[in-house]
Coordinates of C-alpha atoms in Angstrom, one line a residue:
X1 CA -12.8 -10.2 -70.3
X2 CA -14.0 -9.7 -66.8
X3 CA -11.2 -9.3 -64.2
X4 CA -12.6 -12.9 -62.9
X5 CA -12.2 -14.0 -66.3
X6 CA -8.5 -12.9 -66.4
X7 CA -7.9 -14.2 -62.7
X8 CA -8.4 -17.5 -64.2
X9 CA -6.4 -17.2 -67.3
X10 CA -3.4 -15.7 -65.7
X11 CA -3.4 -18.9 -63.1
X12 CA -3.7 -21.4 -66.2
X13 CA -0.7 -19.8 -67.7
X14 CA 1.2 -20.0 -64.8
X15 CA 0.2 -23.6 -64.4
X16 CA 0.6 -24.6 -68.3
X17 CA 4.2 -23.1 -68.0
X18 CA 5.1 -25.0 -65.1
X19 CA 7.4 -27.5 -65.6
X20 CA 7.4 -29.7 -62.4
X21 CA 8.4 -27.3 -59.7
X22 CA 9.8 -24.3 -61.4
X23 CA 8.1 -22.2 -64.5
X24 CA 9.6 -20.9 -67.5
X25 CA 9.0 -17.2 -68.6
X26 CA 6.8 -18.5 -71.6
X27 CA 7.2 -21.5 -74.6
X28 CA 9.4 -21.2 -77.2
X29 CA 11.2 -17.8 -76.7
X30 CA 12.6 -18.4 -72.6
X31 CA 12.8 -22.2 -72.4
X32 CA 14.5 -22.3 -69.2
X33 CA 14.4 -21.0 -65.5
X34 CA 15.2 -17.5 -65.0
X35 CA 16.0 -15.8 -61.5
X36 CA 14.0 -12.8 -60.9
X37 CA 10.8 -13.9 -63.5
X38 CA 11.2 -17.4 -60.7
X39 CA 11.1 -15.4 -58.1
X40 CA 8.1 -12.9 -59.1
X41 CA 6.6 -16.0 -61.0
X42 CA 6.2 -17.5 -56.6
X43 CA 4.2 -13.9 -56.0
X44 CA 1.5 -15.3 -58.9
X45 CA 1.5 -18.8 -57.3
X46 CA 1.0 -17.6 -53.3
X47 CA -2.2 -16.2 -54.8
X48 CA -3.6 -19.7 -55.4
X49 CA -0.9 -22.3 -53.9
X50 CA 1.2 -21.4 -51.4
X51 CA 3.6 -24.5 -51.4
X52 CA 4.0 -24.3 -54.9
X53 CA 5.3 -20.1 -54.7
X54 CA 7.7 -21.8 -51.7
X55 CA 8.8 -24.6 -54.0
X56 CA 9.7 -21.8 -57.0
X57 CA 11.9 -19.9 -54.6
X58 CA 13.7 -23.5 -53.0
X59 CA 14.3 -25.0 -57.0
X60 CA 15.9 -21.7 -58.1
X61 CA 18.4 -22.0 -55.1
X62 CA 19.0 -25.3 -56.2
X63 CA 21.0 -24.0 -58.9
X64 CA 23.4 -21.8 -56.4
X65 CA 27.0 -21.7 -57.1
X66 CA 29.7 -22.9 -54.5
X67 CA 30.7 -19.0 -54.5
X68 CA 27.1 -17.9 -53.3
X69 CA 25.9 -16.5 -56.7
X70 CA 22.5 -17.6 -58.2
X71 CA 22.4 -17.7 -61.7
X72 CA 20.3 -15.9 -64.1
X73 CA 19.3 -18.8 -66.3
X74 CA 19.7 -22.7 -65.0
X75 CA 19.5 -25.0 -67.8
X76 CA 17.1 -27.6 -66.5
X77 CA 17.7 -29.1 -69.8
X78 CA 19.4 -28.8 -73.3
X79 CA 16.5 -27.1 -75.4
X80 CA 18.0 -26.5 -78.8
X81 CA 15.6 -23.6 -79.7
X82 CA 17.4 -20.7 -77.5
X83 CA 20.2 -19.2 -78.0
X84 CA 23.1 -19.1 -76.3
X85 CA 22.8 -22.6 -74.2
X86 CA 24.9 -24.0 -71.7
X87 CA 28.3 -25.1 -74.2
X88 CA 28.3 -21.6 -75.0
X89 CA 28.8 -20.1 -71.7
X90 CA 31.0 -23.2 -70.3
X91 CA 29.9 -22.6 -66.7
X92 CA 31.0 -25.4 -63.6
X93 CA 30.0 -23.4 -60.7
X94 CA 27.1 -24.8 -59.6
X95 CA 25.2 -28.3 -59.9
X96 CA 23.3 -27.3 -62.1
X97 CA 24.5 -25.7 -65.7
X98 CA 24.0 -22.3 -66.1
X99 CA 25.1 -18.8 -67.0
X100 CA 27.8 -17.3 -65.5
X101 CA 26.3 -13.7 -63.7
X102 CA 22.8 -13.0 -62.0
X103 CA 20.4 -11.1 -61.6
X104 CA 18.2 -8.8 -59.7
X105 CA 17.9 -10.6 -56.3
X106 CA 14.3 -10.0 -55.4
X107 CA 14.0 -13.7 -53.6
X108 CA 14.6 -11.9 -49.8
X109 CA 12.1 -9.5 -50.8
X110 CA 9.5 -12.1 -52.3
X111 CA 10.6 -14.6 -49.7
X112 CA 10.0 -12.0 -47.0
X113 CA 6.4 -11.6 -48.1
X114 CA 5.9 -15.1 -48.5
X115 CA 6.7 -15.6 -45.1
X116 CA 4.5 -12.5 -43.9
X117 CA 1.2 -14.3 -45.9
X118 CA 1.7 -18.0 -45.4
X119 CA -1.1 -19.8 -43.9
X120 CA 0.7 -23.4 -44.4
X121 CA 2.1 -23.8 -41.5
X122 CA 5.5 -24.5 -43.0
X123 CA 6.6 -20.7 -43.9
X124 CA 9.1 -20.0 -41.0
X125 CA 10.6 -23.4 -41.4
X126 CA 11.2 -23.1 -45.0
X127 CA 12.2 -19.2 -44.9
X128 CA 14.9 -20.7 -42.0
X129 CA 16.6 -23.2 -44.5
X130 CA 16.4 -20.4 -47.5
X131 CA 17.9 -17.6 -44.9
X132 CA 21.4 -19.2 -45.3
X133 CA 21.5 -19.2 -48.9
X134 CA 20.4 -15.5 -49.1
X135 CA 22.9 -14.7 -46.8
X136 CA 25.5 -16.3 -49.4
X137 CA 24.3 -14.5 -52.2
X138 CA 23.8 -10.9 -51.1
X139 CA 27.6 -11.5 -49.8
X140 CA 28.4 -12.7 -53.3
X141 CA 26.9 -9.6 -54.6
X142 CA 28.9 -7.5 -52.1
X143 CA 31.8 -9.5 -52.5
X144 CA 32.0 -9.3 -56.6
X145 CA 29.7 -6.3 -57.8
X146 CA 31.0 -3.3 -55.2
X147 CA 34.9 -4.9 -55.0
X148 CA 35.7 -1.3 -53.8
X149 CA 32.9 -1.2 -50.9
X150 CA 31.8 1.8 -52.8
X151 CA 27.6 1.0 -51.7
X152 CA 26.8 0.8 -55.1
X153 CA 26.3 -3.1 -57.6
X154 CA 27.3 -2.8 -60.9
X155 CA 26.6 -5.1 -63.6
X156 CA 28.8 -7.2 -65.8
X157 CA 26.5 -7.6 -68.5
X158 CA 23.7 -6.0 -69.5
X159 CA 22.0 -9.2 -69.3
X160 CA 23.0 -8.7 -65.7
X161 CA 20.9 -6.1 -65.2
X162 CA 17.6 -7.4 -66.0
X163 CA 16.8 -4.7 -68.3
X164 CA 18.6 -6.0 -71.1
X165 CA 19.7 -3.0 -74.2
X166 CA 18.9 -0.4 -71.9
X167 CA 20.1 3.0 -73.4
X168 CA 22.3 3.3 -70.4
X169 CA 24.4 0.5 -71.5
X170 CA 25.1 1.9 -75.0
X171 CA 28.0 4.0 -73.9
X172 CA 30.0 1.1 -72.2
X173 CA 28.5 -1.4 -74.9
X174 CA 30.4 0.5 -77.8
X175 CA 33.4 0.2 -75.4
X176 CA 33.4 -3.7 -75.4
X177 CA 36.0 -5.0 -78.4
X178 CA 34.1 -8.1 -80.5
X179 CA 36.2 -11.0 -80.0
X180 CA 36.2 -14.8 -79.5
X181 CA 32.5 -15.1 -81.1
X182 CA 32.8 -17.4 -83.9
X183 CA 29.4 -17.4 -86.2
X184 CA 26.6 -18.2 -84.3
X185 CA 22.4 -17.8 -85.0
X186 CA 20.2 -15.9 -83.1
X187 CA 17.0 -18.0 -81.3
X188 CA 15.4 -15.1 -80.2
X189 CA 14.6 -13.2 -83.8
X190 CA 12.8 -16.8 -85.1
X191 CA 9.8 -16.1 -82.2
X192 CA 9.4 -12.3 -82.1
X193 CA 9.8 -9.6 -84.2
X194 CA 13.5 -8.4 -84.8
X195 CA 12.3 -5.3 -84.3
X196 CA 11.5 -5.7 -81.1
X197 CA 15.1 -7.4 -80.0
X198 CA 18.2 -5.9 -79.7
X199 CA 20.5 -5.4 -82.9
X200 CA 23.2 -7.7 -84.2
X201 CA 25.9 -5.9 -83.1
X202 CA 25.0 -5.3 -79.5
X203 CA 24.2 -9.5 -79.6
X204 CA 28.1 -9.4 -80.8
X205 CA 29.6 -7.7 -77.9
X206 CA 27.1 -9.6 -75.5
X207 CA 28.9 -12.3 -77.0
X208 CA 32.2 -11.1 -76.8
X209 CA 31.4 -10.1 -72.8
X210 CA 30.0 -13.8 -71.9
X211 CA 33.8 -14.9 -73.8
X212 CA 35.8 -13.0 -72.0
X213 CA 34.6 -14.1 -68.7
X214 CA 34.7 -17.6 -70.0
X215 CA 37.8 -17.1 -70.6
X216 CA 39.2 -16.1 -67.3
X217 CA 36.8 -19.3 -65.7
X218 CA 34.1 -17.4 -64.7
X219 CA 36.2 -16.1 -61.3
X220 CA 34.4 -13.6 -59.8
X221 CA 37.1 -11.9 -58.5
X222 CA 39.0 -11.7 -62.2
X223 CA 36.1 -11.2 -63.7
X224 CA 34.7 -8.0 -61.8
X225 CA 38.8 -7.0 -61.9
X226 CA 38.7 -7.3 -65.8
X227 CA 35.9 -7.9 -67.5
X228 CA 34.9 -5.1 -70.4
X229 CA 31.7 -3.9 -68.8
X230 CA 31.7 -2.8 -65.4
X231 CA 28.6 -0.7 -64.7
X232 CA 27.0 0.9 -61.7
X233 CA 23.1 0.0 -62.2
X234 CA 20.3 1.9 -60.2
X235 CA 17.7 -0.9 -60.8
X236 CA 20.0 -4.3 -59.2
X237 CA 21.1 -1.1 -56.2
X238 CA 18.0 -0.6 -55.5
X239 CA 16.4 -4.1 -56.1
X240 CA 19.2 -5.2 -53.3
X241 CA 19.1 -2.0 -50.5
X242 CA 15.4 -3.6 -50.6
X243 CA 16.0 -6.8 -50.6
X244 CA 18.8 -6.4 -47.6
X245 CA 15.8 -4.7 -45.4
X246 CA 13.6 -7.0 -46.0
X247 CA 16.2 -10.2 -45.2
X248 CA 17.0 -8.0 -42.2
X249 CA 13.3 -8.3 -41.3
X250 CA 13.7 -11.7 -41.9
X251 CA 16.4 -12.4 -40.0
X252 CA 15.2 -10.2 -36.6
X253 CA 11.9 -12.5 -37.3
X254 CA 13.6 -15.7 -37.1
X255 CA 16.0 -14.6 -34.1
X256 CA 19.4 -14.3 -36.5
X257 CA 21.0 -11.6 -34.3
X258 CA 24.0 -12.0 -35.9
X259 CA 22.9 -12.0 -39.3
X260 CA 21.0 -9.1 -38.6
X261 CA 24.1 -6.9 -37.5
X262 CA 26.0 -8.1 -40.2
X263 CA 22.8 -6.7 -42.9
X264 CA 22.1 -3.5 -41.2
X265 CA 25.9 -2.7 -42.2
X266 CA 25.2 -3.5 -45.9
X267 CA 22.2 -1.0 -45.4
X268 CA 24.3 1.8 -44.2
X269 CA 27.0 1.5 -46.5
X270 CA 24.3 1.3 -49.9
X271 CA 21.8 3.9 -48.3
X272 CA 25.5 6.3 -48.4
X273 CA 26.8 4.7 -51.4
X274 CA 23.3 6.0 -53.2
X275 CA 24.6 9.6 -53.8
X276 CA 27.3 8.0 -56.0
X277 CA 24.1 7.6 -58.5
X278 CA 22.8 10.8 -58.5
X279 CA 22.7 13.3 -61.1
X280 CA 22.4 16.5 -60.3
X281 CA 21.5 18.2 -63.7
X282 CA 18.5 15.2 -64.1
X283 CA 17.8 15.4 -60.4
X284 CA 17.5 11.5 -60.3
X285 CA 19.9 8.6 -59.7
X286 CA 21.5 7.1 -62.9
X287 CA 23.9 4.1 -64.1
X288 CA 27.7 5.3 -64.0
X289 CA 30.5 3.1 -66.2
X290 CA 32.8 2.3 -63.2
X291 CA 35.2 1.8 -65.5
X292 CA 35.5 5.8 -67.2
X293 CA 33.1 6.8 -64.2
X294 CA 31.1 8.5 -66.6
X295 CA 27.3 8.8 -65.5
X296 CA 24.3 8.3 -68.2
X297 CA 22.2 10.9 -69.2
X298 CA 18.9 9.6 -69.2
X299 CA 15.9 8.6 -66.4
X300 CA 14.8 4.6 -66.9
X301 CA 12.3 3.3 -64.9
X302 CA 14.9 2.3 -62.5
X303 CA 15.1 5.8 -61.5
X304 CA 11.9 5.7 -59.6
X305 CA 13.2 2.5 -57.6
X306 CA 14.4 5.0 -55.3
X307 CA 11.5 4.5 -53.2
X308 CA 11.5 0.7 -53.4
X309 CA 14.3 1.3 -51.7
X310 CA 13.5 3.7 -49.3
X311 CA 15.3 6.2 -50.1
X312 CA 12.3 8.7 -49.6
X313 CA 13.7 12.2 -48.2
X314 CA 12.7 15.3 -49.4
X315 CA 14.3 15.5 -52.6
X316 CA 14.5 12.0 -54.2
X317 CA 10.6 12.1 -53.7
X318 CA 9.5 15.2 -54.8
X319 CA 12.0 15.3 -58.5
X320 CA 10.6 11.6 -58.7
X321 CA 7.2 12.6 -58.7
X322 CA 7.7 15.5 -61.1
X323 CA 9.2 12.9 -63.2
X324 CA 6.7 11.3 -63.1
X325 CA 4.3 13.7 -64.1
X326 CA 6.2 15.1 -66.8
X327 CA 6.3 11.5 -68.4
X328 CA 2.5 10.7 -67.7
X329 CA 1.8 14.0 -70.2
X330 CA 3.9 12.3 -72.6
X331 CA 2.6 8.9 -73.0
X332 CA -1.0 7.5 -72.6
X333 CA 0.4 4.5 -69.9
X334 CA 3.2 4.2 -67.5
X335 CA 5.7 3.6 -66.4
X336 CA 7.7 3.5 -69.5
X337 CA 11.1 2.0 -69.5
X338 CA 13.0 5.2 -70.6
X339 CA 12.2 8.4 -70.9
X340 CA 10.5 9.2 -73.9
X341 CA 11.9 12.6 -74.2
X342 CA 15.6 10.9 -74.6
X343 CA 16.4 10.4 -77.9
X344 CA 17.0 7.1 -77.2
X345 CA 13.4 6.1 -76.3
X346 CA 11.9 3.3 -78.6
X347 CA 8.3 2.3 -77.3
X348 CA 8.2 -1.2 -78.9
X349 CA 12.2 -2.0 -78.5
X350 CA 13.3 -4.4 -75.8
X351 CA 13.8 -2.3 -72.5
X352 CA 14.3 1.0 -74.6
X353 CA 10.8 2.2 -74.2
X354 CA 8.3 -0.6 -73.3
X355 CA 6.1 -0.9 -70.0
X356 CA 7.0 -3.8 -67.6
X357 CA 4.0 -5.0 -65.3
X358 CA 6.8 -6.0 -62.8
X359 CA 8.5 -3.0 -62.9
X360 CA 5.7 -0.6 -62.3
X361 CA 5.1 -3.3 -59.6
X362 CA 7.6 -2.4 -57.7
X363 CA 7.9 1.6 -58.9
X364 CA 4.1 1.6 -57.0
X365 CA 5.1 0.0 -53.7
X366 CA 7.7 2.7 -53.0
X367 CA 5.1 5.6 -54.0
X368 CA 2.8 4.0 -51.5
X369 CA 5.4 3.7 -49.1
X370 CA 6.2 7.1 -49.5
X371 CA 2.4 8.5 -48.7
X372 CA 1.7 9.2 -52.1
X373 CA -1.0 6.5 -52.8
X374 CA -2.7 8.5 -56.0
X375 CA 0.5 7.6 -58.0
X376 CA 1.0 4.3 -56.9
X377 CA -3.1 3.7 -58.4
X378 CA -2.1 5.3 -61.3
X379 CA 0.3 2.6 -61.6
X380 CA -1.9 0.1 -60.7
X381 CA -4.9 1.1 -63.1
X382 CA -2.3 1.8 -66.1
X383 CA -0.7 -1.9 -65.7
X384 CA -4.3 -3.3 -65.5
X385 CA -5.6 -1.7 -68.6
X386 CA -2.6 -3.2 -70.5
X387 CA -3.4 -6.3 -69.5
X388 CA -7.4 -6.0 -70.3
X389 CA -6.2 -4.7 -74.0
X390 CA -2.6 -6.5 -74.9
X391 CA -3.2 -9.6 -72.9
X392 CA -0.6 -11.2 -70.5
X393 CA 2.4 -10.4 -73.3
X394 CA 6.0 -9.6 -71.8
X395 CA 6.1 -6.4 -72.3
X396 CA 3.4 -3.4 -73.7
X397 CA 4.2 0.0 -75.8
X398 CA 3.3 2.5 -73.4
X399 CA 1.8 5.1 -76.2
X400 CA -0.8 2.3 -77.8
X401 CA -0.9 -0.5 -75.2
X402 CA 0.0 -2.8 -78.1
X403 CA 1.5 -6.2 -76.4
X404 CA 4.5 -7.3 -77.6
X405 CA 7.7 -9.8 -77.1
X406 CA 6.8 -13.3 -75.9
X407 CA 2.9 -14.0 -74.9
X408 CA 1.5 -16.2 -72.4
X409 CA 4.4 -14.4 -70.0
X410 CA 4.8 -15.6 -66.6
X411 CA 5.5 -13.1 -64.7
X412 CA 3.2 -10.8 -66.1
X413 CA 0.4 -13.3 -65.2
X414 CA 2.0 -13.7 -61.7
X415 CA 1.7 -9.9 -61.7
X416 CA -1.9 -9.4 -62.3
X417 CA -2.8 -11.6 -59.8
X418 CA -0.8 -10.2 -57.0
X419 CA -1.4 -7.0 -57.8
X420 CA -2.8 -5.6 -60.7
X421 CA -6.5 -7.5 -61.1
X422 CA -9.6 -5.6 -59.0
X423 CA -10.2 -8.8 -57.5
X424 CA -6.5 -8.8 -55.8
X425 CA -6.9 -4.7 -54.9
X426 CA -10.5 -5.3 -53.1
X427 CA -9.2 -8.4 -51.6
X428 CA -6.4 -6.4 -50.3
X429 CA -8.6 -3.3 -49.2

């Protein structure tokens, strides 16, 4: 297909998977709304309809809790074909059921360029009512995922994370006892290839994790005191130093001073927190288990989110780009999800070796933030081939190009049109 051709396939999938106002991730395998696809899923729409991207962002905050936190799945409705639903995490913190922990919060970051493109007329007053409510959730995330003001988020479940059986997670995975499960079936095995999922036994202790936070009520204060996995993630860090600099842009926009003072301390705090992630003998930042304060031994993609989060000196950019090289000889499209020299890497596996268009997304921004605009195209051009040759699937092997996991996916549609199509990069030229 032509890039036109796509252009008008990625908007009909966005539209076919909307379901009055928000947009699942695809049919059948993600049902439901889920936070950062929502929030990249607005980037898509703005392309096309700007008051539908708004309305995306304003129906996933509908589903806030009271504590600030935004869940990372709101059950909409009870759809029988995923797995686990709303009795199984026995959530009441919000109007809305939904799990208990979140996810990357990209909405000040999306909402931020939402407001910097809008042409409705209604942008500043809808980015004024949403301001509040990202106050409340980046406090949340200070609040309950850095307890110890140490200017790094950890995760409570790999879920959590975005990046679901990362190899990272392994370590503090094996750590987590399997307990107060019951039987249950997998949903997610019945619509894609087990093969590409994680295995049964990490699905018991993701189990056993949602369980014992049920079981202290979901408080976010007992749960980030006790719950089994406590880990230090690189990708929701740097996801939120971003997002905080681009609320603080919001904020100094719509004349928050206070607001503003109050986000430019996060930002000193997590740009010093940082070095807490680094690993000297890898010469990039990694997850660390909070819990043993063990650091992981291998480079994700959410390594290279350093930029993305403007963390650009000297060092971070020049091992980053030698990372990148090194991995670019090794594969035949980037950016994969691990590094395929770990022996860990799986190229078809959920998060354990795939290509993300999202991901590379945001990877590119910070390269072409930093001055180096070659790599950032390289990112570009990779994510766009993918597309051209696996369709708009969730996910692609980054040694064949083969699509895989659930097709028809959202975000990677909202993707190519904000980004990756050569109809969006001469538009933005």
């Amino acid at each position: 297909m032509s890039h036109a051709e796509l252009d008008n396939q990625a908007r009909a999938i966005l539209t076919g998977n909307d379901q009055g106002g928000y947009t699942i991730p695809t049919k059948g395998l993600y049902p439901y709304q889920w936070n950062w696809d929502s929030v990249f899923v607005a980037l898509g729409f703005a392309t096309f309809d700007q008051d539908r991207a708004w309305r995306e962002i304003e129906m996933l905050f509908e589903g806030q809790w009271r504590d600030g936190m935004v869940p990372h799945i709101l059950f909409r409705k009870d759809d029988p074909s995923y797995f686990p639903g709303p009795s199984v995490w026995g959530t009441d913190g919000g109007p809305i059921p939904s799990s208990g922990h979140s996810q990357p919060p990209v909405a000040a970051s999306v909402v931020h360029d939402l407001l910097a493109g809008d042409t409705t007329g209604r942008g500043e007053e809808r980015a004024e009512r949403l301001l509040p409510k990202l106050m409340n959730w980046h406090r949340w995330y200070l609040s309950y995922r850095d307890p110890d003001g140490l200017g790094v988020i950890a995760v409570i479940h790999p879920w959590e994370s975005g990046r679901d059986n990362l190899p990272d997670w392994d370590e503090a995975l094996r750590a987590v006892e399997v307990r107060d499960i019951g039987p249950y079936e997998r949903k997610d095995t019945s619509h894609v290839d087990p093969a590409m999922r994680p295995h049964k036994e990490d699905y018991d202790r993701y189990l056993s994790i949602v369980a014992a936070c049920r079981n202290v009520g979901w408080d976010p204060a007992k749960v980030a005191a006790t719950c089994p996995f406590f880990v230090a993630d690189p990708g929701v860090t740097f996801i939120f130093l971003r997002a905080n600099r681009d609320l603080l842009a919001l904020a100094e926009r719509l004349g928050r001073n206070e607001e503003a003072d109050e986000i430019r301390g996060w930002i000193a705090k997590m740009e010093e927190g940082a070095a807490r992630l680094w690993n000297e003998d890898l010469m990039a930042h990694v997850a660390v288990n909070e819990r043993t304060c063990k650091q992981t031994d291998g480079i994700s993609s959410a390594s290279f989110l350093a930029l993305y989060a403007g963390l650009t000196d000297t060092r971070t950019l020049s091992a980053l780009q030698g990372h990148f090289d090194r991995i670019a000889a090794k594969v035949r499209y980037l950016m994969p999800s691990y590094d395929p020299g770990h022996p860990s890497y799986e190229p078809l596996r959920y998060w354990r070796g795939p290509v993300w268009a999202m991901i590379n997304y945001m990877i590119a921004k910070g390269f072409a933030e930093a001055g180096d605009k070659a790599r950032a195209e390289r990112l570009r051009a990779d994510t766009a081939k993918l597309i051209e040759t696996g369709g708009f699937a969730e996910y692609f092997s980054p040694e064949s190009g083969a699509g895989a996991g659930g097709g028809a996916f959202s975000w990677t549609s909202a993707i190519w049109l904000t980004w990756a199509s050569s109809t969006r990069a001469e538009q933005a030229a």
